[in-house]
Structure formats: C-alpha cells, structure tokens
Tab-separated table of C-alpha atoms in Angstrom:
chain	number	residue	atom	x	y	z
A	1	UNK	CA	0.035	-0.011	-0.174
A	2	UNK	CA	1.337	3.088	-1.239
A	3	UNK	CA	-0.082	6.568	-0.815
A	4	UNK	CA	-3.557	5.288	-0.087
A	5	UNK	CA	-3.360	3.450	-3.363
A	6	UNK	CA	-3.511	-0.492	-3.186
A	7	UNK	CA	-1.592	-2.560	-6.124
A	8	UNK	CA	-3.962	-4.481	-8.304
A	9	UNK	CA	-2.055	-7.589	-7.829
A	10	UNK	CA	-3.202	-7.527	-3.992
A	11	UNK	CA	-6.373	-8.592	-5.084
A	12	UNK	CA	-5.167	-11.966	-6.039
A	13	UNK	CA	-5.871	-14.187	-3.201
A	14	UNK	CA	-4.558	-17.604	-2.151
A	15	UNK	CA	-8.461	-18.814	-2.565
A	16	UNK	CA	-8.132	-17.755	-5.912
A	17	UNK	CA	-4.994	-19.680	-6.791
A	18	UNK	CA	-6.992	-22.928	-5.238
A	19	UNK	CA	-10.162	-22.287	-6.984
A	20	UNK	CA	-8.880	-23.459	-10.317
A	21	UNK	CA	-9.823	-20.035	-12.041
A	22	UNK	CA	-7.707	-18.475	-14.837
A	23	UNK	CA	-7.141	-14.792	-14.984
A	24	UNK	CA	-6.457	-12.662	-17.900
A	25	UNK	CA	-4.430	-9.320	-16.907
A	26	UNK	CA	-4.321	-6.044	-19.066
A	27	UNK	CA	-2.557	-2.828	-18.215
A	28	UNK	CA	-0.688	-0.007	-19.993
A	29	UNK	CA	2.062	-0.891	-21.991
A	30	UNK	CA	4.485	1.489	-20.467
A	31	UNK	CA	7.335	0.911	-17.664
A	32	UNK	CA	5.124	0.969	-14.643
A	33	UNK	CA	2.186	-0.962	-16.505
A	34	UNK	CA	5.120	-3.635	-17.260
A	35	UNK	CA	6.202	-3.771	-13.527
A	36	UNK	CA	2.708	-4.374	-12.159
A	37	UNK	CA	2.151	-7.162	-15.065
A	38	UNK	CA	5.526	-8.753	-13.918
A	39	UNK	CA	4.195	-8.787	-10.612
A	40	UNK	CA	0.781	-10.221	-11.113
A	41	UNK	CA	2.088	-12.654	-13.626
A	42	UNK	CA	4.832	-14.109	-11.356
A	43	UNK	CA	2.373	-14.258	-8.377
A	44	UNK	CA	-0.182	-16.277	-10.304
A	45	UNK	CA	2.206	-18.305	-12.287
A	46	UNK	CA	0.024	-21.046	-14.548
A	47	UNK	CA	-2.964	-19.013	-13.411
A	48	UNK	CA	-2.710	-15.693	-14.780
A	49	UNK	CA	-2.190	-14.916	-18.365
A	50	UNK	CA	-1.308	-11.501	-20.198
A	51	UNK	CA	-4.122	-10.363	-22.172
A	52	UNK	CA	-3.319	-7.734	-25.162
A	53	UNK	CA	-0.202	-7.183	-24.065
A	54	UNK	CA	1.915	-8.352	-26.980
A	55	UNK	CA	4.013	-6.126	-29.287
A	56	UNK	CA	1.654	-6.119	-31.825
A	57	UNK	CA	-1.056	-4.894	-28.991
A	58	UNK	CA	1.612	-2.284	-28.243
A	59	UNK	CA	1.770	-0.664	-31.484
A	60	UNK	CA	-2.045	-0.481	-31.796
A	61	UNK	CA	-1.847	1.095	-28.292
A	62	UNK	CA	0.975	3.752	-28.939
A	63	UNK	CA	0.590	7.152	-27.721
A	64	UNK	CA	2.684	10.313	-28.651
A	65	UNK	CA	4.113	10.325	-25.120
A	66	UNK	CA	7.520	9.799	-24.985
A	67	UNK	CA	9.198	8.295	-22.098
A	68	UNK	CA	12.169	9.488	-20.470
A	69	UNK	CA	15.413	7.243	-19.812
A	70	UNK	CA	14.450	7.262	-16.213
A	71	UNK	CA	11.410	5.499	-16.577
A	72	UNK	CA	12.665	3.177	-19.471
A	73	UNK	CA	15.254	2.100	-17.006
A	74	UNK	CA	12.609	0.477	-14.979
A	75	UNK	CA	12.244	-1.885	-17.729
A	76	UNK	CA	15.596	-3.702	-16.804
A	77	UNK	CA	13.954	-5.494	-14.275
A	78	UNK	CA	11.260	-6.977	-16.075
A	79	UNK	CA	11.562	-10.864	-15.303
A	80	UNK	CA	8.585	-12.579	-17.528
A	81	UNK	CA	9.904	-13.779	-20.996
A	82	UNK	CA	6.954	-12.235	-22.900
A	83	UNK	CA	6.913	-9.195	-21.106
A	84	UNK	CA	10.920	-8.467	-21.588
A	85	UNK	CA	10.186	-8.647	-25.228
A	86	UNK	CA	7.709	-6.101	-25.224
A	87	UNK	CA	10.071	-3.851	-22.753
A	88	UNK	CA	12.898	-4.228	-25.810
A	89	UNK	CA	10.052	-2.696	-28.180
A	90	UNK	CA	9.530	0.110	-25.724
A	91	UNK	CA	13.257	1.090	-25.048
A	92	UNK	CA	13.338	1.175	-28.863
A	93	UNK	CA	10.317	3.122	-29.372
A	94	UNK	CA	10.363	5.444	-26.480
A	95	UNK	CA	6.454	5.791	-26.206
A	96	UNK	CA	4.004	4.583	-23.908
A	97	UNK	CA	1.067	2.184	-25.026
A	98	UNK	CA	-2.589	2.589	-23.144
A	99	UNK	CA	-5.179	-0.171	-22.991
A	100	UNK	CA	-8.009	2.404	-23.574
A	101	UNK	CA	-6.548	2.066	-27.076
A	102	UNK	CA	-7.283	-1.754	-27.209
A	103	UNK	CA	-10.855	-1.614	-25.965
A	104	UNK	CA	-12.847	-2.420	-29.190
A	105	UNK	CA	-10.045	-5.630	-29.618
A	106	UNK	CA	-10.899	-6.163	-26.063
A	107	UNK	CA	-14.832	-6.535	-26.697
A	108	UNK	CA	-14.239	-8.499	-29.545
A	109	UNK	CA	-11.934	-10.976	-27.345
A	110	UNK	CA	-14.926	-11.256	-24.894
A	111	UNK	CA	-17.415	-11.942	-27.737
A	112	UNK	CA	-15.493	-14.312	-29.544
A	113	UNK	CA	-12.646	-16.092	-27.473
A	114	UNK	CA	-9.809	-17.535	-28.925
A	115	UNK	CA	-9.975	-20.941	-29.606
A	116	UNK	CA	-7.071	-22.154	-27.905
A	117	UNK	CA	-6.368	-20.423	-24.501
A	118	UNK	CA	-2.951	-20.381	-22.759
A	119	UNK	CA	-3.875	-22.815	-20.048
A	120	UNK	CA	-5.408	-25.187	-22.248
A	121	UNK	CA	-3.268	-28.227	-23.734
A	122	UNK	CA	-2.806	-28.445	-27.616
A	123	UNK	CA	-3.732	-31.426	-28.769
C-alpha cells in the first residue's frame, strides 16, 4: 500500500489460486504497467495470463507520449520472458501504449474468445 493506493495484484488471493480459475491481466504498456504485469504474472504463475500485452498490441495502443530514460530504465527489472520482449520494444520506440486504445479488441475477445486459451493443452 503506497499513498493510499492498493496495487491491483493485491486482489489475487490464496483462495483464487486454489479455485482453479484462470485470470487474464491487461494493463498499460508503459514501464510502470509492465512492472505491475510482471508482479501479477509471477504471483499467479500458470493461473494468470497476459491479455492484449503483445508487441502487436503495443503498436495498436501506442501514444505520442515520449518516455524518459529514467522511466525506461525501470524495464531492466522485468523478469517475465513475454514482457521482456515487449520491454525491448518500448526501449526502442520510447513511447507509452495505453490499454484504452485496445478496448474494441478486448470487446471482440470477450464476444469471440480464442479457440485455444493459454492454459489449455494443445492436442
């Protein structure tokens, strides 16, 4: 808890881990958003999956906001392999991506879920 703000990863409890549910996490594609996603995915390994956080989604969500070197340096701590690829792209482009630019894609995902979800075994 920082300055009265509870990080989103705090809402994933031990009960959730035991329930067998699978969660999808989407956040802003900026240094702080990737840090949060990294913690969320680590905490729910095998149960929480990134949603709309690919390089392709980054380009769809890219803003004109230039990121400072100080913010970009935060990306060096990202541990998740998928997010690390995204972090490399952020460092190259130096622009933030925001999830509100992905809303139409998210609505379509909900209406028409992918045939193979990350937690399903491929046959």
